[in-house]
PDB file of N, CA and C in Angstrom:
ATOM      1  N   MET A  15      36.029  -5.099  49.797  1.00 64.00           N
ATOM      2  CA  MET A  15      36.752  -7.065  49.417  1.00 64.00           C
ATOM      3  C   MET A  15      36.086  -7.694  48.881  1.00 64.00           C
ATOM      4  N   ASP A  16      35.308  -8.413  49.262  1.00 83.00           N
ATOM      5  CA  ASP A  16      34.339  -9.134  48.238  1.00 83.00           C
ATOM      6  C   ASP A  16      34.306  -9.417  47.426  1.00 83.00           C
ATOM      7  N   HIS A  17      34.212  -8.123  46.693  1.00 85.00           N
ATOM      8  CA  HIS A  17      33.233  -8.468  45.209  1.00 85.00           C
ATOM      9  C   HIS A  17      34.564  -8.503  44.441  1.00 85.00           C
ATOM     10  N   ARG A  18      36.232  -7.764  44.601  1.00 87.00           N
ATOM     11  CA  ARG A  18      37.363  -7.906  44.603  1.00 87.00           C
ATOM     12  C   ARG A  18      37.832  -9.969  44.523  1.00 87.00           C
ATOM     13  N   LYS A  19      37.089 -10.530  45.148  1.00 89.00           N
ATOM     14  CA  LYS A  19      37.349 -11.695  45.570  1.00 89.00           C
ATOM     15  C   LYS A  19      37.065 -12.538  44.666  1.00 89.00           C
ATOM     16  N   LYS A  20      35.473 -12.175  44.139  1.00 91.00           N
ATOM     17  CA  LYS A  20      35.309 -12.999  43.215  1.00 91.00           C
ATOM     18  C   LYS A  20      34.481 -12.669  42.076  1.00 91.00           C
ATOM     19  N   THR A  21      35.580 -11.036  41.725  1.00 92.00           N
ATOM     20  CA  THR A  21      35.118 -11.209  40.430  1.00 92.00           C
ATOM     21  C   THR A  21      36.849 -11.987  40.027  1.00 92.00           C
ATOM     22  N   SER A  22      37.977 -12.029  40.638  1.00 91.00           N
ATOM     23  CA  SER A  22      38.995 -12.687  40.401  1.00 91.00           C
ATOM     24  C   SER A  22      38.775 -13.831  39.557  1.00 91.00           C
ATOM     25  N   ARG A  23      38.414 -15.023  41.685  1.00 92.00           N
ATOM     26  CA  ARG A  23      37.544 -16.224  41.421  1.00 92.00           C
ATOM     27  C   ARG A  23      37.265 -16.495  39.622  1.00 92.00           C
ATOM     28  N   GLN A  24      35.515 -15.124  39.082  1.00 93.00           N
ATOM     29  CA  GLN A  24      35.732 -15.447  38.055  1.00 93.00           C
ATOM     30  C   GLN A  24      36.455 -15.743  36.842  1.00 93.00           C
ATOM     31  N   ILE A  25      37.296 -15.088  36.999  1.00 92.00           N
ATOM     32  CA  ILE A  25      38.346 -14.372  36.029  1.00 92.00           C
ATOM     33  C   ILE A  25      39.053 -15.606  36.129  1.00 92.00           C
ATOM     34  N   GLY A  26      39.473 -16.161  36.546  1.00 92.00           N
ATOM     35  CA  GLY A  26      40.636 -17.416  37.067  1.00 92.00           C
ATOM     36  C   GLY A  26      39.467 -18.651  35.787  1.00 92.00           C
ATOM     37  N   GLU A  27      38.044 -18.336  36.298  1.00 92.00           N
ATOM     38  CA  GLU A  27      37.119 -19.405  36.260  1.00 92.00           C
ATOM     39  C   GLU A  27      37.118 -19.687  35.038  1.00 92.00           C
ATOM     40  N   LEU A  28      36.510 -18.401  34.112  1.00 92.00           N
ATOM     41  CA  LEU A  28      36.706 -18.289  32.234  1.00 92.00           C
ATOM     42  C   LEU A  28      38.203 -18.800  32.088  1.00 92.00           C
ATOM     43  N   ILE A  29      39.380 -17.963  32.105  1.00 92.00           N
ATOM     44  CA  ILE A  29      39.932 -18.510  32.015  1.00 92.00           C
ATOM     45  C   ILE A  29      40.195 -20.253  31.155  1.00 92.00           C
ATOM     46  N   GLU A  30      40.368 -21.139  32.727  1.00 91.00           N
ATOM     47  CA  GLU A  30      41.020 -22.501  32.776  1.00 91.00           C
ATOM     48  C   GLU A  30      39.696 -22.773  31.522  1.00 91.00           C
ATOM     49  N   LEU A  31      37.757 -22.397  31.699  1.00 90.00           N
ATOM     50  CA  LEU A  31      37.888 -23.165  30.920  1.00 90.00           C
ATOM     51  C   LEU A  31      38.069 -22.488  28.966  1.00 90.00           C
ATOM     52  N   ALA A  32      38.667 -21.268  28.931  1.00 89.00           N
ATOM     53  CA  ALA A  32      39.255 -21.154  27.563  1.00 89.00           C
ATOM     54  C   ALA A  32      40.148 -22.225  27.273  1.00 89.00           C
ATOM     55  N   THR A  33      40.677 -22.529  28.487  1.00 89.00           N
ATOM     56  CA  THR A  33      42.202 -23.370  28.060  1.00 89.00           C
ATOM     57  C   THR A  33      41.674 -24.045  28.081  1.00 89.00           C
ATOM     58  N   GLN A  34      39.951 -25.129  28.189  1.00 89.00           N
ATOM     59  CA  GLN A  34      39.807 -26.401  27.547  1.00 89.00           C
ATOM     60  C   GLN A  34      38.938 -26.677  25.873  1.00 89.00           C
ATOM     61  N   ILE A  35      39.106 -25.566  25.156  1.00 88.00           N
ATOM     62  CA  ILE A  35      38.714 -25.426  24.340  1.00 88.00           C
ATOM     63  C   ILE A  35      39.114 -25.721  23.089  1.00 88.00           C
ATOM     64  N   GLN A  36      38.072 -27.222  22.254  1.00 87.00           N
ATOM     65  CA  GLN A  36      38.940 -27.578  21.222  1.00 87.00           C
ATOM     66  C   GLN A  36      38.234 -27.249  20.059  1.00 87.00           C
ATOM     67  N   VAL A  37      39.610 -27.751  18.679  1.00 85.00           N
ATOM     68  CA  VAL A  37      38.397 -27.221  18.364  1.00 85.00           C
ATOM     69  C   VAL A  37      37.631 -28.461  16.830  1.00 85.00           C
ATOM     70  N   VAL A  38      36.829 -28.790  17.004  1.00 84.00           N
ATOM     71  CA  VAL A  38      35.794 -29.166  15.682  1.00 84.00           C
ATOM     72  C   VAL A  38      35.932 -29.574  14.637  1.00 84.00           C
ATOM     73  N   GLY A  39      35.878 -30.407  14.569  1.00 85.00           N
ATOM     74  CA  GLY A  39      36.063 -31.061  12.586  1.00 85.00           C
ATOM     75  C   GLY A  39      35.228 -31.022  11.626  1.00 85.00           C
ATOM     76  N   THR A  40      34.814 -30.450  10.877  1.00 84.00           N
ATOM     77  CA  THR A  40      33.571 -30.918  10.595  1.00 84.00           C
ATOM     78  C   THR A  40      34.647 -32.264   8.747  1.00 84.00           C
ATOM     79  N   PRO A  41      33.118 -32.296   8.050  1.00 87.00           N
ATOM     80  CA  PRO A  41      33.766 -33.476   6.603  1.00 87.00           C
ATOM     81  C   PRO A  41      33.966 -31.875   6.091  1.00 87.00           C
ATOM     82  N   PRO A  42      35.160 -32.356   5.416  1.00 87.00           N
ATOM     83  CA  PRO A  42      35.151 -31.990   4.120  1.00 87.00           C
ATOM     84  C   PRO A  42      33.975 -31.539   2.678  1.00 87.00           C
ATOM     85  N   PHE A  43      34.145 -29.965   2.545  1.00 89.00           N
ATOM     86  CA  PHE A  43      33.482 -29.343   1.427  1.00 89.00           C
ATOM     87  C   PHE A  43      31.356 -29.417   2.794  1.00 89.00           C
ATOM     88  N   PHE A  44      31.535 -29.607   3.189  1.00 89.00           N
ATOM     89  CA  PHE A  44      30.370 -29.418   4.754  1.00 89.00           C
ATOM     90  C   PHE A  44      29.315 -28.586   3.928  1.00 89.00           C
ATOM     91  N   LYS A  45      30.492 -26.847   4.192  1.00 88.00           N
ATOM     92  CA  LYS A  45      29.360 -26.174   3.888  1.00 88.00           C
ATOM     93  C   LYS A  45      29.109 -26.275   1.807  1.00 88.00           C
ATOM     94  N   ASP A  46      29.556 -26.935   1.551  1.00 90.00           N
ATOM     95  CA  ASP A  46      28.812 -26.669  -0.456  1.00 90.00           C
ATOM     96  C   ASP A  46      28.023 -27.657   0.178  1.00 90.00           C
ATOM     97  N   LYS A  47      27.729 -29.443   0.670  1.00 90.00           N
ATOM     98  CA  LYS A  47      26.674 -30.273   0.427  1.00 90.00           C
ATOM     99  C   LYS A  47      25.599 -29.595   1.359  1.00 90.00           C
ATOM    100  N   VAL A  48      25.565 -28.634   2.407  1.00 89.00           N
ATOM    101  CA  VAL A  48      24.338 -28.248   3.321  1.00 89.00           C
ATOM    102  C   VAL A  48      24.312 -27.169   1.988  1.00 89.00           C
ATOM    103  N   MET A  49      24.445 -25.880   1.381  1.00 89.00           N
ATOM    104  CA  MET A  49      23.972 -25.356   0.718  1.00 89.00           C
ATOM    105  C   MET A  49      23.286 -25.946  -0.982  1.00 89.00           C
ATOM    106  N   GLN A  50      23.964 -27.518  -1.543  1.00 89.00           N
ATOM    107  CA  GLN A  50      22.971 -27.043  -1.970  1.00 89.00           C
ATOM    108  C   GLN A  50      22.092 -28.743  -2.180  1.00 89.00           C
ATOM    109  N   GLN A  51      21.561 -29.001  -0.272  1.00 87.00           N
ATOM    110  CA  GLN A  51      20.317 -29.217   0.684  1.00 87.00           C
ATOM    111  C   GLN A  51      19.094 -28.552   0.722  1.00 87.00           C
ATOM    112  N   LEU A  52      20.020 -26.835   0.767  1.00 85.00           N
ATOM    113  CA  LEU A  52      19.207 -25.774   0.782  1.00 85.00           C
ATOM    114  C   LEU A  52      18.285 -25.625  -0.529  1.00 85.00           C
ATOM    115  N   GLY A  53      19.104 -25.872  -1.321  1.00 82.00           N
ATOM    116  CA  GLY A  53      18.861 -25.408  -2.549  1.00 82.00           C
ATOM    117  C   GLY A  53      18.084 -26.749  -3.641  1.00 82.00           C
ATOM    118  N   LYS A  54      17.766 -27.869  -2.827  1.00 83.00           N
ATOM    119  CA  LYS A  54      17.071 -28.256  -3.034  1.00 83.00           C
ATOM    120  C   LYS A  54      15.664 -27.783  -2.302  1.00 83.00           C
ATOM    121  N   THR A  55      15.244 -27.722  -1.527  1.00 70.00           N
ATOM    122  CA  THR A  55      14.346 -27.382  -0.997  1.00 70.00           C
ATOM    123  C   THR A  55      13.683 -26.291  -1.316  1.00 70.00           C
ATOM    124  N   THR A  56      12.317 -26.160  -1.459  1.00 71.00           N
ATOM    125  CA  THR A  56      11.350 -25.395  -2.542  1.00 71.00           C
ATOM    126  C   THR A  56      10.462 -25.018  -1.618  1.00 71.00           C
ATOM    127  N   VAL A  57      10.042 -24.400  -1.212  1.00 68.00           N
ATOM    128  CA  VAL A  57       8.704 -23.923  -0.269  1.00 68.00           C
ATOM    129  C   VAL A  57       7.738 -23.629  -1.175  1.00 68.00           C
ATOM    130  N   SER A  58       7.153 -24.653  -1.761  1.00 70.00           N
ATOM    131  CA  SER A  58       5.643 -24.468  -2.042  1.00 70.00           C
ATOM    132  C   SER A  58       4.291 -23.748  -1.617  1.00 70.00           C
ATOM    133  N   THR A  59       4.249 -22.606  -2.618  1.00 72.00           N
ATOM    134  CA  THR A  59       2.716 -21.773  -2.235  1.00 72.00           C
ATOM    135  C   THR A  59       1.710 -22.247  -2.835  1.00 72.00           C
ATOM    136  N   GLU A  60       1.290 -22.794  -1.999  1.00 72.00           N
ATOM    137  CA  GLU A  60      -0.776 -23.420  -2.662  1.00 72.00           C
ATOM    138  C   GLU A  60      -1.545 -21.956  -3.090  1.00 72.00           C
ATOM    139  N   PRO A  61      -1.861 -21.255  -4.585  1.00 65.00           N
ATOM    140  CA  PRO A  61      -2.407 -20.764  -4.222  1.00 65.00           C
ATOM    141  C   PRO A  61      -3.556 -21.127  -3.590  1.00 65.00           C
ATOM    142  N   LEU A  62      -4.648 -20.393  -2.185  1.00 69.00           N
ATOM    143  CA  LEU A  62      -6.592 -20.674  -1.551  1.00 69.00           C
ATOM    144  C   LEU A  62      -6.992 -20.771  -2.887  1.00 69.00           C
ATOM    145  N   VAL A  63      -7.893 -21.503  -2.667  1.00 72.00           N
ATOM    146  CA  VAL A  63      -8.858 -22.135  -3.193  1.00 72.00           C
ATOM    147  C   VAL A  63      -9.439 -21.360  -3.840  1.00 72.00           C
ATOM    148  N   PHE A  64     -10.218 -20.424  -2.839  1.00 73.00           N
ATOM    149  CA  PHE A  64     -11.146 -19.789  -2.474  1.00 73.00           C
ATOM    150  C   PHE A  64     -11.388 -18.160  -3.631  1.00 73.00           C
ATOM    151  N   LEU A  65     -10.040 -17.670  -3.808  1.00 76.00           N
ATOM    152  CA  LEU A  65      -9.647 -16.690  -4.376  1.00 76.00           C
ATOM    153  C   LEU A  65      -8.620 -17.114  -5.051  1.00 76.00           C
ATOM    154  N   TYR A  66      -8.928 -18.440  -5.950  1.00 77.00           N
ATOM    155  CA  TYR A  66      -8.428 -17.940  -7.204  1.00 77.00           C
ATOM    156  C   TYR A  66      -7.907 -17.377  -8.843  1.00 77.00           C
ATOM    157  N   TRP A  67      -9.408 -16.816  -8.554  1.00 79.00           N
ATOM    158  CA  TRP A  67     -10.494 -16.179  -9.796  1.00 79.00           C
ATOM    159  C   TRP A  67      -9.736 -14.256  -9.140  1.00 79.00           C
ATOM    160  N   PHE A  68      -9.569 -14.335  -8.524  1.00 82.00           N
ATOM    161  CA  PHE A  68      -9.201 -12.606  -7.829  1.00 82.00           C
ATOM    162  C   PHE A  68      -7.990 -12.595  -8.201  1.00 82.00           C
ATOM    163  N   THR A  69      -7.405 -12.387  -9.482  1.00 86.00           N
ATOM    164  CA  THR A  69      -6.644 -12.158 -10.474  1.00 86.00           C
ATOM    165  C   THR A  69      -6.395 -10.578  -9.548  1.00 86.00           C
ATOM    166  N   PRO A  70      -4.485 -10.378 -10.486  1.00 88.00           N
ATOM    167  CA  PRO A  70      -3.934  -9.275  -9.798  1.00 88.00           C
ATOM    168  C   PRO A  70      -5.275  -7.734 -11.003  1.00 88.00           C
ATOM    169  N   LYS A  71      -5.530  -8.190 -12.323  1.00 92.00           N
ATOM    170  CA  LYS A  71      -6.201  -6.658 -13.062  1.00 92.00           C
ATOM    171  C   LYS A  71      -7.693  -6.654 -11.662  1.00 92.00           C
ATOM    172  N   LEU A  72      -8.811  -7.488 -11.388  1.00 91.00           N
ATOM    173  CA  LEU A  72      -9.420  -7.377  -9.966  1.00 91.00           C
ATOM    174  C   LEU A  72      -9.727  -6.537  -8.882  1.00 91.00           C
ATOM    175  N   GLN A  73      -7.994  -6.811  -8.379  1.00 92.00           N
ATOM    176  CA  GLN A  73      -7.585  -6.965  -6.965  1.00 92.00           C
ATOM    177  C   GLN A  73      -7.721  -4.977  -7.495  1.00 92.00           C
ATOM    178  N   VAL A  74      -6.283  -4.320  -8.657  1.00 95.00           N
ATOM    179  CA  VAL A  74      -6.582  -3.485  -9.075  1.00 95.00           C
ATOM    180  C   VAL A  74      -7.856  -2.585  -9.004  1.00 95.00           C
ATOM    181  N   ALA A  75      -9.160  -3.127  -9.611  1.00 95.00           N
ATOM    182  CA  ALA A  75     -10.142  -2.979 -10.150  1.00 95.00           C
ATOM    183  C   ALA A  75     -10.997  -2.399  -8.217  1.00 95.00           C
ATOM    184  N   ALA A  76     -10.480  -3.248  -7.635  1.00 95.00           N
ATOM    185  CA  ALA A  76     -11.245  -2.998  -7.021  1.00 95.00           C
ATOM    186  C   ALA A  76     -10.599  -2.564  -5.681  1.00 95.00           C
ATOM    187  N   LEU A  77      -9.563  -2.170  -5.639  1.00 96.00           N
ATOM    188  CA  LEU A  77      -9.083  -1.421  -4.723  1.00 96.00           C
ATOM    189  C   LEU A  77      -9.126   0.061  -5.846  1.00 96.00           C
ATOM    190  N   LEU A  78      -9.843   0.572  -6.985  1.00 97.00           N
ATOM    191  CA  LEU A  78      -9.602   1.936  -7.262  1.00 97.00           C
ATOM    192  C   LEU A  78     -11.434   2.049  -6.705  1.00 97.00           C
ATOM    193  N   LEU A  79     -12.382   0.809  -6.845  1.00 97.00           N
ATOM    194  CA  LEU A  79     -13.450   1.127  -6.371  1.00 97.00           C
ATOM    195  C   LEU A  79     -13.681   1.453  -4.907  1.00 97.00           C
ATOM    196  N   PHE A  80     -13.059   1.010  -4.004  1.00 97.00           N
ATOM    197  CA  PHE A  80     -12.812   1.631  -2.588  1.00 97.00           C
ATOM    198  C   PHE A  80     -12.271   2.547  -2.532  1.00 97.00           C
ATOM    199  N   VAL A  81     -11.022   3.040  -3.530  1.00 97.00           N
ATOM    200  CA  VAL A  81     -10.561   4.195  -3.271  1.00 97.00           C
ATOM    201  C   VAL A  81     -11.510   5.493  -3.132  1.00 97.00           C
ATOM    202  N   LEU A  82     -11.957   4.962  -4.402  1.00 96.00           N
ATOM    203  CA  LEU A  82     -13.786   5.663  -5.510  1.00 96.00           C
ATOM    204  C   LEU A  82     -15.212   6.126  -4.262  1.00 96.00           C
ATOM    205  N   LEU A  83     -15.231   4.825  -2.899  1.00 95.00           N
ATOM    206  CA  LEU A  83     -15.920   5.462  -2.169  1.00 95.00           C
ATOM    207  C   LEU A  83     -15.942   6.106  -1.335  1.00 95.00           C
ATOM    208  N   ASN A  84     -14.553   5.951  -0.642  1.00 94.00           N
ATOM    209  CA  ASN A  84     -13.824   7.178   0.441  1.00 94.00           C
ATOM    210  C   ASN A  84     -13.703   8.025  -0.025  1.00 94.00           C
ATOM    211  N   LEU A  85     -13.281   8.470  -1.154  1.00 93.00           N
ATOM    212  CA  LEU A  85     -13.849  10.117  -1.458  1.00 93.00           C
ATOM    213  C   LEU A  85     -14.664  10.033  -1.292  1.00 93.00           C
ATOM    214  N   THR A  86     -15.711  10.224  -2.404  1.00 92.00           N
ATOM    215  CA  THR A  86     -16.778  10.434  -2.583  1.00 92.00           C
ATOM    216  C   THR A  86     -17.678   9.772  -0.816  1.00 92.00           C
ATOM    217  N   GLY A  87     -17.776   9.293   0.061  1.00 87.00           N
ATOM    218  CA  GLY A  87     -17.652   9.314   1.558  1.00 87.00           C
ATOM    219  C   GLY A  87     -17.365  10.592   2.383  1.00 87.00           C
ATOM    220  N   LEU A  88     -15.975  10.792   2.179  1.00 87.00           N
ATOM    221  CA  LEU A  88     -15.211  11.749   2.416  1.00 87.00           C
ATOM    222  C   LEU A  88     -16.352  13.316   2.085  1.00 87.00           C
ATOM    223  N   TYR A  89     -16.173  13.623   1.029  1.00 85.00           N
ATOM    224  CA  TYR A  89     -17.214  14.528   0.098  1.00 85.00           C
ATOM    225  C   TYR A  89     -18.349  14.892   0.970  1.00 85.00           C
ATOM    226  N   TYR A  90     -19.158  13.737   0.913  1.00 81.00           N
ATOM    227  CA  TYR A  90     -20.463  14.434   1.749  1.00 81.00           C
ATOM    228  C   TYR A  90     -20.214  14.169   2.601  1.00 81.00           C
ATOM    229  N   HIS A  91     -19.863  13.490   3.199  1.00 79.00           N
ATOM    230  CA  HIS A  91     -18.994  13.829   4.853  1.00 79.00           C
ATOM    231  C   HIS A  91     -19.425  15.472   5.193  1.00 79.00           C
ATOM    232  N   GLY A  92     -18.087  15.763   4.548  1.00 74.00           N
ATOM    233  CA  GLY A  92     -17.782  17.221   4.637  1.00 74.00           C
ATOM    234  C   GLY A  92     -18.754  17.986   4.659  1.00 74.00           C
ATOM    235  N   SER A  93     -19.220  17.604   3.458  1.00 74.00           N
ATOM    236  CA  SER A  93     -20.882  19.148   2.944  1.00 74.00           C
ATOM    237  C   SER A  93     -21.915  18.656   4.053  1.00 74.00           C
ATOM    238  N   PHE A  94     -22.214  17.568   4.292  1.00 74.00           N
ATOM    239  CA  PHE A  94     -22.908  17.784   5.497  1.00 74.00           C
ATOM    240  C   PHE A  94     -22.099  18.481   6.653  1.00 74.00           C
ATOM    241  N   GLN A  95     -21.435  18.507   7.160  1.00 75.00           N
ATOM    242  CA  GLN A  95     -20.859  18.629   8.254  1.00 75.00           C
ATOM    243  C   GLN A  95     -20.288  19.996   8.540  1.00 75.00           C
ATOM    244  N   GLN A  96     -20.170  21.234   7.049  1.00 77.00           N
ATOM    245  CA  GLN A  96     -20.310  22.596   6.875  1.00 77.00           C
ATOM    246  C   GLN A  96     -21.933  22.541   6.320  1.00 77.00           C
ATOM    247  N   GLU A  97     -22.793  21.968   6.298  1.00 77.00           N
ATOM    248  CA  GLU A  97     -24.535  22.644   5.860  1.00 77.00           C
ATOM    249  C   GLU A  97     -24.340  22.846   7.757  1.00 77.00           C
ATOM    250  N   GLU A  98     -24.416  21.426   9.196  1.00 80.00           N
ATOM    251  CA  GLU A  98     -24.308  21.574  10.060  1.00 80.00           C
ATOM    252  C   GLU A  98     -23.595  22.509  11.266  1.00 80.00           C
ATOM    253  N   GLU A  99     -22.856  23.076  10.370  1.00 81.00           N
ATOM    254  CA  GLU A  99     -22.094  24.388  11.361  1.00 81.00           C
ATOM    255  C   GLU A  99     -22.356  25.494  10.918  1.00 81.00           C
ATOM    256  N   LEU A 100     -22.865  25.464   9.338  1.00 79.00           N
ATOM    257  CA  LEU A 100     -24.324  27.471   9.420  1.00 79.00           C
ATOM    258  C   LEU A 100     -25.100  27.680   9.574  1.00 79.00           C
ATOM    259  N   GLN A 101     -25.086  26.005   9.915  1.00 80.00           N
ATOM    260  CA  GLN A 101     -26.963  25.927  10.567  1.00 80.00           C
ATOM    261  C   GLN A 101     -26.384  26.142  12.313  1.00 80.00           C
ATOM    262  N   SER A 102     -25.869  26.446  12.562  1.00 82.00           N
ATOM    263  CA  SER A 102     -26.125  25.749  14.276  1.00 82.00           C
ATOM    264  C   SER A 102     -25.500  27.737  13.717  1.00 82.00           C
ATOM    265  N   PHE A 103     -24.804  28.183  13.002  1.00 80.00           N
ATOM    266  CA  PHE A 103     -23.484  29.597  12.989  1.00 80.00           C
ATOM    267  C   PHE A 103     -24.520  31.083  13.440  1.00 80.00           C
ATOM    268  N   ALA A 104     -25.674  29.991  12.264  1.00 79.00           N
ATOM    269  CA  ALA A 104     -26.916  30.969  11.844  1.00 79.00           C
ATOM    270  C   ALA A 104     -27.740  31.012  12.893  1.00 79.00           C
ATOM    271  N   GLU A 105     -27.925  29.968  13.848  1.00 81.00           N
ATOM    272  CA  GLU A 105     -29.071  30.215  14.772  1.00 81.00           C
ATOM    273  C   GLU A 105     -28.718  30.129  16.513  1.00 81.00           C
ATOM    274  N   THR A 106     -27.362  30.779  16.060  1.00 81.00           N
ATOM    275  CA  THR A 106     -26.173  31.235  17.681  1.00 81.00           C
ATOM    276  C   THR A 106     -26.339  33.369  17.144  1.00 81.00           C
ATOM    277  N   TYR A 107     -26.890  33.263  15.918  1.00 78.00           N
ATOM    278  CA  TYR A 107     -26.272  34.446  15.893  1.00 78.00           C
ATOM    279  C   TYR A 107     -27.991  35.507  15.451  1.00 78.00           C
ATOM    280  N   GLY A 108     -28.817  34.408  15.477  1.00 75.00           N
ATOM    281  CA  GLY A 108     -30.394  35.103  15.083  1.00 75.00           C
ATOM    282  C   GLY A 108     -30.310  35.476  13.584  1.00 75.00           C
ATOM    283  N   LEU A 109     -29.956  34.711  12.633  1.00 74.00           N
ATOM    284  CA  LEU A 109     -29.468  35.208  10.909  1.00 74.00           C
ATOM    285  C   LEU A 109     -30.773  35.062  10.704  1.00 74.00           C
ATOM    286  N   TYR A 110     -31.182  33.525  10.990  1.00 67.00           N
ATOM    287  CA  TYR A 110     -32.655  33.627  10.752  1.00 67.00           C
ATOM    288  C   TYR A 110     -33.678  32.038  11.692  1.00 67.00           C
ATOM    289  N   PRO A 111     -34.578  32.488  11.357  1.00 55.00           N
ATOM    290  CA  PRO A 111     -35.711  31.619  13.241  1.00 55.00           C
ATOM    291  C   PRO A 111     -35.473  30.606  13.151  1.00 55.00           C
ATOM    292  N   ALA A 112     -35.366  29.457  14.263  1.00 51.00           N
ATOM    293  CA  ALA A 112     -35.102  28.005  13.760  1.00 51.00           C
ATOM    294  C   ALA A 112     -36.742  27.302  13.139  1.00 51.00           C
ATOM    295  N   GLN A 113     -36.576  25.978  13.157  1.00 56.00           N
ATOM    296  CA  GLN A 113     -37.693  25.248  12.697  1.00 56.00           C
ATOM    297  C   GLN A 113     -39.190  25.633  13.250  1.00 56.00           C
ATOM    298  N   GLU A 114     -38.567  25.118  15.080  1.00 60.00           N
ATOM    299  CA  GLU A 114     -39.406  24.610  15.872  1.00 60.00           C
ATOM    300  C   GLU A 114     -40.068  26.046  16.671  1.00 60.00           C
ATOM    301  N   GLU A 115     -39.245  27.100  16.425  1.00 58.00           N
ATOM    302  CA  GLU A 115     -40.135  28.436  17.108  1.00 58.00           C
ATOM    303  C   GLU A 115     -40.971  29.039  15.728  1.00 58.00           C
ATOM    304  N   SER A 116     -40.929  28.904  14.797  1.00 56.00           N
ATOM    305  CA  SER A 116     -41.397  29.305  13.820  1.00 56.00           C
ATOM    306  C   SER A 116     -43.118  29.512  13.645  1.00 56.00           C
ATOM    307  N   ILE A 117     -44.435  30.693  14.144  1.00 61.00           N
ATOM    308  CA  ILE A 117     -45.053  30.559  14.748  1.00 61.00           C
ATOM    309  C   ILE A 117     -46.353  29.866  13.207  1.00 61.00           C
ATOM    310  N   PHE A 118     -45.655  29.631  12.172  1.00 61.00           N
ATOM    311  CA  PHE A 118     -46.420  29.254  10.718  1.00 61.00           C
ATOM    312  C   PHE A 118     -47.118  27.366  10.728  1.00 61.00           C
ATOM    313  N   ASN A 119     -46.148  26.913  11.729  1.00 52.00           N
ATOM    314  CA  ASN A 119     -45.878  25.301  11.466  1.00 52.00           C
ATOM    315  C   ASN A 119     -47.265  24.617  12.585  1.00 52.00           C
TER     316      ASN A 119
END
């Protein structure tokens, strides 16, 4: 029951506050003036002084070089890993003797 009294009291307060709302007057053409002021302001983006030479052509070349180096690294890593897997497979099944077990060393 206390909850209902509290709710009805809050509703009454909200209705009382809503009756106190008044219209705010703005000067004529306020929106147009604000939009003109916003149009006048420009954000100046100055290029970084130490990267002025890093043009889009050089950026593309650097990106291509980066991709080429990564692909080369992946290729060599994959072949090296495959070689290790083959060697461990051969040692596991005794297809050829390991280097440290050789009597000729």
